[in-house]
Amino acid sequence: MIFRQLVDIETSTYSYLLGCERTHRAVLIDPVASELDVYINLLQSLNLKLIYTLETHVHADHITGSGLLREKLGSKSVLHRDAGALCADLLVTDGVLLQVGDLELEVRHTPGHTSGCVSYVMADRVFTGDSLLINGSGRTDFQQGDAGKLYDSIINKLFSLPADTLVYPGHDYQGNTVSSIKQEMGKNPRLGHGKSREEFIAIMQELKLAYPKFIDKALPANQSCGLVAE
Amino acid sequence: MIFRQLVDIETSTYSYLLGCERTHRAVLIDPVASELDVYINLLQSLNLKLIYTLETHVHADHITGSGLLREKLGSKSVLHRDAGALCADLLVTDGVLLQVGDLELEVRHTPGHTSGCVSYVMADRVFTGDSLLINGSGRTDFQQGDAGKLYDSIINKLFSLPADTLVYPGHDYQGNTVSSIKQEMGKNPRLGHGKSREEFIAIMQELKLAYPKFIDKALPANQSCGLVAE
Ligand SMILES: [Fe+2]
Ligand SMILES: [Fe+2]
């Protein structure tokens, strides 16, 4: 498998390119619109055809590249059925298996950061979007956020994965690129050490985060797969 | 590829089992609830795991087996985004590629019989549901039916396939099991010989078909993947 973790420095967003060497088919997880040329050049240099853009959720902090990639490369945009983005070409739900060449990804519905959040599970790794972050979690004060639901999602849908499963998040603001289920179960300060649901909810309530600076622009754009009406 | 055409005699409905011999994964196209045991026995005897049930549309003449198969086997129900069936696990749109093992099916949106009708295209065959029938077409007087749209779908999305593509329909009432794009372009009495859109619309308007005897029961059931509320 071809695997590239890509970072958008401006918003500390991680995107992921996964390619099948046998069939030359690929997916991009959470592509960022401003990085379009990077993706197109990378796909071309690796001789890969982009089949799907897999979104973990409707983002509030950057504009997705899924709509532009569809226009340029004919790829299809994948989102959860509850994400509220009618622009998507393929709407998925919990437990759906997606195959692209020899790549296999299972959709896990992990609501809490948003109601339409999913994680994409492979044999040895999981792409958690803004549900589970390294030493943290997505915020739960916008976009139908719900700390209790996020706790349930992480405990039941992610911490139930094999302990050595690699965790690739949607963001990191400290320069971490990868963790594992075992590491997060151990030392994640919000959920590790067997923290209770009540403790997690209290921690999330006390965060008092600033209003997301980009949300008013990003949300409506991303509900149209990043294609802003002129 | 393992391929079985299955018939529900009571409603003259064709269902199709497609299996990948390498991965032992399978799909069923338009399964019928009353044939559940047939499918389960067949899958078992062929050592196949059912991944998706692919619906060509929300049927008005029989109850789908997709919900029961999901309950029994964990398969996921696939429908077009416009089919108005929120029970579906995977909502697709025109041009989406679905892979199951080595099986590859491309979704073609072919509205007209219903607004959410699709055909599933493979390299050598197409499953046309009630859009294109052998020597006929689906009726267009119910379920957002629209003869003009159906004409456009058949001409643009189906008759543009390679001429030797096999046509496997959702029903046949004369005992035909398979046709080809070439045969239908030639001798389909409603659309063959280059019949015009106006001619087709006139033919459909003059059909004066009886009210579908099963529609009042089948439609609400199929909007819930065949699982009727008790
Ligand atoms: Fe987010
Ligand atoms: Fe029908």
Coordinates of C-alpha atoms and ligand atoms in Angstrom, one line a residue:
Chain A
M1 CA 0.0 0.0 0.0
I2 CA 1.2 3.5 -0.8
F3 CA 0.7 5.7 2.2
R4 CA 1.3 9.4 2.6
Q5 CA 0.4 11.7 5.5
L6 CA 0.1 15.2 4.3
V7 CA -0.2 18.3 6.4
D8 CA -1.8 21.7 5.7
I9 CA 0.4 23.9 7.8
E10 CA -2.0 26.8 8.0
T11 CA -4.8 24.8 9.7
S12 CA -2.7 21.9 11.1
T13 CA -4.9 19.6 9.2
Y14 CA -3.8 16.1 8.2
S15 CA -4.9 14.5 5.0
Y16 CA -4.0 11.0 3.9
L17 CA -3.3 9.5 0.5
L18 CA -3.8 5.7 0.3
G19 CA -3.0 3.9 -2.9
C20 CA -3.3 0.4 -4.2
E21 CA -0.1 -0.6 -6.1
R22 CA -1.8 -3.5 -7.9
T23 CA -4.8 -1.5 -9.4
H24 CA -3.3 2.0 -9.2
R25 CA -6.5 3.2 -7.5
A26 CA -6.4 5.6 -4.6
V27 CA -8.4 7.5 -2.0
L28 CA -7.7 10.8 -0.2
I29 CA -8.9 11.2 3.4
D30 CA -9.9 14.8 4.3
P31 CA -8.3 16.7 1.4
V32 CA -7.9 20.4 1.8
A33 CA -8.9 22.7 -1.0
S34 CA -5.8 24.9 -0.8
E35 CA -3.5 21.8 -1.3
L36 CA -5.2 20.8 -4.6
D37 CA -2.0 21.0 -6.7
V38 CA -0.1 19.0 -4.2
Y39 CA -2.6 16.1 -4.5
I40 CA -2.8 16.2 -8.2
N41 CA 1.0 16.2 -8.7
L42 CA 1.4 13.5 -6.1
L43 CA -1.3 11.3 -7.7
Q44 CA 0.3 11.8 -11.1
S45 CA 3.8 11.1 -10.0
L46 CA 2.7 7.9 -8.3
N47 CA 0.5 6.9 -11.3
L48 CA -2.7 6.7 -9.2
K49 CA -6.3 7.3 -10.1
L50 CA -8.3 8.9 -7.3
I51 CA -11.6 7.0 -6.8
Y52 CA -13.0 8.5 -3.6
T53 CA -12.4 11.4 -1.3
L54 CA -13.3 10.1 2.2
E55 CA -14.4 12.8 4.6
T56 CA -14.4 12.1 8.3
H57 CA -17.0 14.9 8.7
V58 CA -18.1 18.4 7.6
H59 CA -15.1 20.5 8.7
A60 CA -15.3 23.8 10.4
D61 CA -11.7 24.8 10.2
H62 CA -10.7 24.4 6.6
I63 CA -12.4 24.0 3.2
T64 CA -12.5 20.5 1.8
G65 CA -10.9 19.8 -1.6
S66 CA -13.4 17.1 -2.4
G67 CA -15.6 19.1 -4.8
L68 CA -12.6 20.5 -6.7
L69 CA -11.1 17.0 -6.9
R70 CA -14.4 15.7 -8.3
E71 CA -14.3 18.4 -10.9
K72 CA -10.7 17.8 -11.9
L73 CA -10.3 14.1 -11.5
G74 CA -13.8 12.6 -11.4
S75 CA -13.4 11.3 -7.8
K76 CA -16.5 10.8 -5.7
S77 CA -17.1 12.4 -2.3
V78 CA -17.9 10.1 0.6
L79 CA -19.6 11.4 3.8
H80 CA -21.8 10.0 6.6
R81 CA -25.6 10.0 5.8
D82 CA -26.1 12.3 8.9
A83 CA -23.5 14.8 7.9
G84 CA -26.0 17.1 6.3
A85 CA -24.0 17.6 3.1
L86 CA -26.2 16.8 0.1
C87 CA -23.2 17.4 -2.2
A88 CA -21.8 14.0 -1.3
D89 CA -21.8 11.3 -4.0
L90 CA -21.8 8.3 -1.6
L91 CA -23.4 8.5 1.8
V92 CA -22.3 5.9 4.3
T93 CA -23.3 4.5 7.7
D94 CA -21.8 2.5 10.5
G95 CA -20.2 -0.8 9.4
V96 CA -20.2 -0.2 5.7
L97 CA -17.1 -1.7 4.0
L98 CA -15.5 0.3 1.2
Q99 CA -13.1 -1.3 -1.2
V100 CA -10.8 0.5 -3.6
G101 CA -8.4 -1.9 -5.3
D102 CA -6.9 -3.9 -2.5
L103 CA -7.6 -1.1 0.0
E104 CA -10.3 -2.0 2.5
L105 CA -11.8 0.6 4.9
E106 CA -14.7 0.0 7.3
V107 CA -16.8 3.0 8.3
R108 CA -17.3 3.5 12.0
H109 CA -19.9 6.1 13.0
T110 CA -18.2 8.1 15.8
P111 CA -20.6 11.0 16.5
G112 CA -19.9 13.6 19.2
H113 CA -17.6 16.2 17.6
T114 CA -20.4 16.4 14.9
S115 CA -23.3 14.1 14.5
G116 CA -22.0 12.9 11.1
C117 CA -18.5 12.0 12.2
V118 CA -17.0 8.8 11.1
S119 CA -13.6 7.0 11.5
Y120 CA -12.2 4.8 8.8
V121 CA -10.8 1.6 10.0
M122 CA -8.2 -0.5 8.2
A123 CA -6.5 -3.7 9.3
D124 CA -3.6 -2.0 11.1
R125 CA -4.7 1.7 11.5
V126 CA -7.7 4.0 12.0
F127 CA -8.3 7.5 10.6
T128 CA -10.1 9.2 13.4
G129 CA -10.8 12.7 12.0
D130 CA -11.6 15.0 14.9
S131 CA -13.1 12.3 17.1
L132 CA -10.0 11.0 18.8
L133 CA -6.9 13.3 18.6
I134 CA -3.5 12.5 20.0
N135 CA -3.7 13.4 23.7
G136 CA -7.0 15.0 23.0
S137 CA -10.3 14.9 21.2
G138 CA -12.4 17.1 18.9
R139 CA -14.3 20.0 20.6
T140 CA -18.0 19.4 21.3
D141 CA -19.4 22.9 21.5
F142 CA -20.4 23.4 17.8
Q143 CA -22.0 21.4 15.0
Q144 CA -24.3 19.3 17.1
G145 CA -21.4 18.5 19.4
D146 CA -22.2 16.3 22.3
A147 CA -19.5 15.3 24.8
G148 CA -21.3 12.3 26.1
K149 CA -21.8 10.9 22.6
L150 CA -18.2 11.5 21.8
Y151 CA -17.1 9.6 24.9
D152 CA -19.3 6.7 23.9
S153 CA -18.0 6.8 20.3
I154 CA -14.3 6.7 21.4
I155 CA -14.8 4.1 24.1
N156 CA -17.1 1.7 22.2
K157 CA -16.0 2.2 18.6
L158 CA -12.3 3.1 18.8
F159 CA -10.9 1.8 22.1
S160 CA -12.4 -1.6 21.2
L161 CA -9.9 -1.8 18.3
P162 CA -6.8 -4.0 18.7
A163 CA -4.4 -2.1 21.0
D164 CA -1.6 -1.8 18.4
T165 CA -3.9 -0.1 15.9
L166 CA -2.2 3.1 14.7
V167 CA -4.2 6.3 15.2
Y168 CA -4.0 8.8 12.5
P169 CA -5.9 12.0 13.5
G170 CA -7.4 14.8 11.5
H171 CA -5.3 17.5 13.2
D172 CA -2.4 17.9 15.6
Y173 CA -1.2 21.2 16.9
Q174 CA 1.9 19.9 18.7
G175 CA 3.5 18.2 15.7
N176 CA 2.6 14.7 16.6
T177 CA 1.8 12.6 13.5
V178 CA 0.6 9.2 14.8
S179 CA -0.3 7.4 18.0
S180 CA -1.9 4.1 18.8
I181 CA -5.1 2.9 20.5
K182 CA -2.9 1.6 23.4
Q183 CA -1.2 4.9 23.8
E184 CA -4.4 6.9 23.8
M185 CA -6.1 4.4 26.2
G186 CA -3.2 4.9 28.5
K187 CA -2.2 8.6 28.4
N188 CA -4.9 10.6 26.7
P189 CA -5.5 13.2 29.4
R190 CA -9.2 13.5 28.6
L191 CA -10.1 9.8 28.3
G192 CA -7.1 7.7 29.2
H193 CA -6.6 5.9 32.5
G194 CA -10.2 4.7 32.4
K195 CA -11.6 8.2 32.9
S196 CA -15.4 8.1 33.3
R197 CA -18.0 9.6 31.1
E198 CA -18.8 12.2 33.7
E199 CA -15.2 13.2 34.0
F200 CA -14.9 13.6 30.2
I201 CA -18.1 15.7 30.0
A202 CA -16.8 18.0 32.8
I203 CA -13.4 18.4 31.1
M204 CA -15.1 19.3 27.8
Q205 CA -17.4 21.8 29.5
E206 CA -14.5 23.5 31.1
L207 CA -12.4 24.0 27.9
K208 CA -13.9 27.4 27.1
L209 CA -12.5 27.5 23.6
A210 CA -12.5 30.5 21.4
Y211 CA -15.1 30.8 18.6
P212 CA -13.6 28.9 15.6
K213 CA -12.3 31.7 13.4
F214 CA -13.1 30.0 10.1
I215 CA -16.4 28.3 10.9
D216 CA -18.7 30.8 9.4
K217 CA -17.0 30.5 6.0
A218 CA -16.0 26.8 6.2
L219 CA -19.3 25.2 7.2
P220 CA -21.5 26.5 4.3
A221 CA -18.7 25.8 1.9
N222 CA -18.2 22.3 3.1
Q223 CA -21.9 21.5 2.9
S224 CA -21.3 22.0 -0.8
C225 CA -18.1 19.9 -0.9
G226 CA -16.0 23.0 -0.7
L227 CA -17.5 24.5 -3.9
V228 CA -18.5 28.0 -2.8
A229 CA -21.3 29.6 -4.8
E230 CA -20.0 32.7 -6.5
Chain B
M1 CA -17.3 -14.8 -11.1
I2 CA -20.1 -16.8 -9.7
F3 CA -23.4 -15.7 -11.3
R4 CA -26.9 -16.8 -10.6
Q5 CA -30.1 -15.4 -12.0
L6 CA -33.0 -16.2 -9.5
V7 CA -36.7 -15.8 -10.2
D8 CA -39.5 -15.1 -7.8
I9 CA -42.3 -16.8 -9.7
E10 CA -45.2 -15.1 -7.9
T11 CA -44.1 -11.6 -9.0
S12 CA -41.9 -12.5 -12.0
T13 CA -39.0 -10.7 -10.3
Y14 CA -35.4 -11.4 -11.2
S15 CA -32.8 -11.3 -8.5
Y16 CA -29.1 -11.8 -9.1
L17 CA -26.3 -13.3 -7.0
L18 CA -22.8 -12.2 -7.9
G19 CA -19.9 -13.8 -6.1
C20 CA -16.1 -13.3 -6.2
E21 CA -14.4 -16.6 -6.1
R22 CA -11.1 -15.2 -4.8
T23 CA -12.5 -13.4 -1.8
H24 CA -15.7 -15.3 -1.3
R25 CA -17.6 -12.0 -1.1
A26 CA -20.9 -11.5 -2.8
V27 CA -23.7 -9.1 -3.6
L28 CA -27.4 -9.7 -4.3
I29 CA -29.3 -7.4 -6.7
D30 CA -32.9 -6.9 -5.8
P31 CA -33.5 -9.7 -3.4
V32 CA -37.1 -10.6 -2.6
A33 CA -38.2 -11.1 1.1
S34 CA -40.1 -14.3 0.4
E35 CA -37.0 -16.0 -1.1
L36 CA -34.8 -15.4 2.0
D37 CA -34.1 -19.1 2.6
V38 CA -33.1 -19.6 -1.0
Y39 CA -30.5 -16.9 -0.7
I40 CA -29.2 -18.0 2.6
N41 CA -28.8 -21.6 1.5
L42 CA -27.2 -20.6 -1.8
L43 CA -24.7 -18.3 -0.2
Q44 CA -23.8 -21.0 2.3
S45 CA -23.5 -23.8 -0.2
L46 CA -21.3 -21.5 -2.4
N47 CA -19.3 -20.4 0.7
L48 CA -20.0 -16.7 0.0
K49 CA -20.3 -13.8 2.4
L50 CA -23.0 -11.3 1.4
I51 CA -21.5 -7.7 1.6
Y52 CA -24.2 -5.6 -0.1
T53 CA -27.8 -5.9 -1.3
L54 CA -28.0 -3.7 -4.3
E55 CA -31.4 -2.3 -5.0
T56 CA -32.2 -0.9 -8.4
H57 CA -35.1 1.1 -6.9
V58 CA -37.8 1.1 -4.3
H59 CA -40.1 -1.6 -5.6
A60 CA -43.8 -1.4 -5.8
D61 CA -44.5 -5.1 -6.7
H62 CA -42.7 -7.1 -4.2
I63 CA -41.1 -6.7 -0.8
T64 CA -37.4 -6.4 -0.7
G65 CA -35.3 -8.9 1.3
S66 CA -32.6 -6.3 2.0
G67 CA -33.6 -5.6 5.6
L68 CA -34.0 -9.2 6.5
L69 CA -30.7 -10.1 5.0
R70 CA -29.1 -7.3 6.9
E71 CA -30.5 -8.7 10.1
K72 CA -29.5 -12.3 9.3
L73 CA -26.2 -11.8 7.6
G74 CA -25.0 -8.3 8.3
S75 CA -25.1 -7.2 4.7
K76 CA -25.6 -3.5 3.8
S77 CA -28.4 -2.1 1.7
V78 CA -27.5 0.1 -1.2
L79 CA -30.0 2.5 -2.9
H80 CA -29.8 5.8 -4.8
R81 CA -29.7 8.9 -2.8
D82 CA -33.0 10.1 -4.4
A83 CA -34.9 6.8 -3.6
G84 CA -36.4 8.3 -0.5
A85 CA -35.6 5.2 1.6
L86 CA -33.7 6.3 4.7
C87 CA -33.3 2.7 5.7
A88 CA -30.4 2.3 3.3
D89 CA -26.9 1.9 4.6
L90 CA -25.2 3.2 1.5
L91 CA -26.7 5.9 -0.7
V92 CA -25.2 6.1 -4.1
T93 CA -25.3 8.5 -7.1
D94 CA -24.5 8.4 -10.8
G95 CA -21.0 7.2 -11.6
V96 CA -20.1 5.8 -8.3
L97 CA -17.9 2.7 -8.5
L98 CA -18.6 -0.1 -6.0
Q99 CA -16.1 -2.9 -5.5
V100 CA -16.8 -6.2 -3.7
G101 CA -13.8 -8.5 -4.0
D102 CA -13.0 -8.6 -7.7
L103 CA -16.6 -7.6 -8.6
E104 CA -16.8 -4.1 -10.0
L105 CA -20.2 -2.3 -10.5
E106 CA -20.7 1.2 -11.7
V107 CA -23.9 3.0 -10.6
R108 CA -25.8 4.6 -13.4
H109 CA -28.7 6.9 -12.4
T110 CA -31.5 5.9 -14.8
P111 CA -34.6 7.8 -13.5
G112 CA -38.0 7.7 -15.2
H113 CA -39.7 4.5 -13.8
T114 CA -38.9 6.1 -10.3
S115 CA -36.8 9.1 -9.6
G116 CA -34.3 7.0 -7.7
C117 CA -33.8 4.2 -10.2
V118 CA -30.3 3.0 -11.0
S119 CA -28.7 0.4 -13.2
Y120 CA -25.6 -1.4 -12.2
V121 CA -23.0 -1.7 -15.0
M122 CA -20.3 -4.4 -15.2
A123 CA -17.7 -5.0 -17.9
D124 CA -20.0 -7.3 -19.9
R125 CA -23.5 -6.8 -18.5
V126 CA -25.9 -4.4 -17.0
F127 CA -28.6 -4.9 -14.4
T128 CA -31.4 -2.5 -15.5
G129 CA -34.0 -3.0 -12.8
D130 CA -37.4 -1.7 -14.1
S131 CA -35.8 0.9 -16.4
L132 CA -35.1 -1.1 -19.5
L133 CA -37.0 -4.4 -19.8
I134 CA -36.7 -7.0 -22.5
N135 CA -38.9 -5.7 -25.3
G136 CA -40.3 -3.2 -22.9
S137 CA -39.7 -0.7 -20.1
G138 CA -40.9 0.0 -16.6
R139 CA -44.2 1.8 -16.3
T140 CA -44.1 5.6 -15.6
D141 CA -47.4 6.3 -14.1
F142 CA -46.5 5.9 -10.4
Q143 CA -43.6 6.7 -8.0
Q144 CA -42.6 10.0 -9.7
G145 CA -42.7 8.2 -13.0
D146 CA -41.8 10.3 -16.0
A147 CA -41.8 8.9 -19.5
G148 CA -39.5 11.6 -20.9
K149 CA -37.0 11.1 -18.2
L150 CA -37.1 7.3 -18.8
Y151 CA -36.5 7.8 -22.5
D152 CA -33.5 10.0 -21.8
S153 CA -32.1 7.5 -19.2
I154 CA -32.4 4.5 -21.6
I155 CA -31.0 6.4 -24.6
N156 CA -28.2 8.2 -22.9
K157 CA -27.2 5.9 -20.0
L158 CA -28.0 2.4 -21.4
F159 CA -28.0 2.5 -25.2
S160 CA -24.6 4.2 -25.0
L161 CA -23.1 1.0 -23.5
P162 CA -21.2 -1.4 -25.9
A163 CA -23.7 -3.2 -28.1
D164 CA -22.9 -6.7 -26.9
T165 CA -23.5 -5.7 -23.2
L166 CA -25.9 -8.3 -21.7
V167 CA -29.1 -6.8 -20.3
Y168 CA -30.5 -8.4 -17.2
P169 CA -33.8 -6.9 -16.2
G170 CA -35.7 -6.7 -12.9
H171 CA -38.7 -8.5 -14.3
D172 CA -39.9 -10.5 -17.3
Y173 CA -43.5 -11.7 -17.8
Q174 CA -42.8 -13.8 -20.9
G175 CA -40.1 -16.0 -19.6
N176 CA -37.2 -14.1 -21.2
T177 CA -34.1 -14.1 -19.0
V178 CA -31.5 -12.0 -20.8
S179 CA -31.1 -9.7 -23.8
S180 CA -28.4 -7.3 -25.1
I181 CA -28.1 -3.6 -25.7
K182 CA -28.0 -4.4 -29.4
Q183 CA -31.2 -6.4 -29.4
E184 CA -33.1 -3.8 -27.4
M185 CA -31.8 -1.0 -29.6
G186 CA -33.1 -3.0 -32.6
K187 CA -36.3 -4.5 -31.6
N188 CA -37.6 -3.1 -28.4
P189 CA -41.1 -2.0 -29.5
R190 CA -41.2 1.1 -27.3
L191 CA -37.7 2.4 -28.0
G192 CA -36.1 0.4 -30.7
H193 CA -35.6 1.3 -34.4
G194 CA -34.6 4.8 -33.2
K195 CA -38.1 5.7 -31.9
S196 CA -38.3 9.3 -30.9
R197 CA -38.9 10.7 -27.4
E198 CA -42.3 11.9 -28.4
E199 CA -43.3 8.4 -29.7
F200 CA -42.1 6.8 -26.5
I201 CA -44.1 9.3 -24.3
A202 CA -47.2 8.7 -26.4
I203 CA -46.8 4.9 -26.1
M204 CA -46.4 5.1 -22.4
Q205 CA -49.4 7.4 -22.1
E206 CA -51.6 5.0 -24.0
L207 CA -50.7 1.9 -21.9
K208 CA -53.6 2.4 -19.4
L209 CA -52.2 -0.2 -17.0
A210 CA -54.2 -1.5 -14.0
Y211 CA -53.4 -0.1 -10.6
P212 CA -50.5 -2.2 -9.2
K213 CA -52.1 -4.6 -6.9
F214 CA -49.3 -4.7 -4.4
I215 CA -48.2 -1.1 -4.3
D216 CA -50.0 0.1 -1.2
K217 CA -48.3 -2.6 0.8
A218 CA -44.9 -2.8 -0.9
L219 CA -44.0 0.9 -1.1
P220 CA -44.1 1.7 2.7
A221 CA -42.5 -1.6 3.4
N222 CA -39.7 -1.1 1.0
Q223 CA -39.0 2.4 2.3
S224 CA -38.0 0.5 5.4
C225 CA -35.9 -2.0 3.5
G226 CA -38.8 -4.5 3.6
L227 CA -39.0 -4.5 7.4
V228 CA -42.7 -3.8 8.1
A229 CA -43.4 -2.2 11.4
E230 CA -45.5 -4.6 13.5
Ligands
FE1 FE -13.7 19.2 12.8
FE2 FE -40.5 -1.3 -10.1

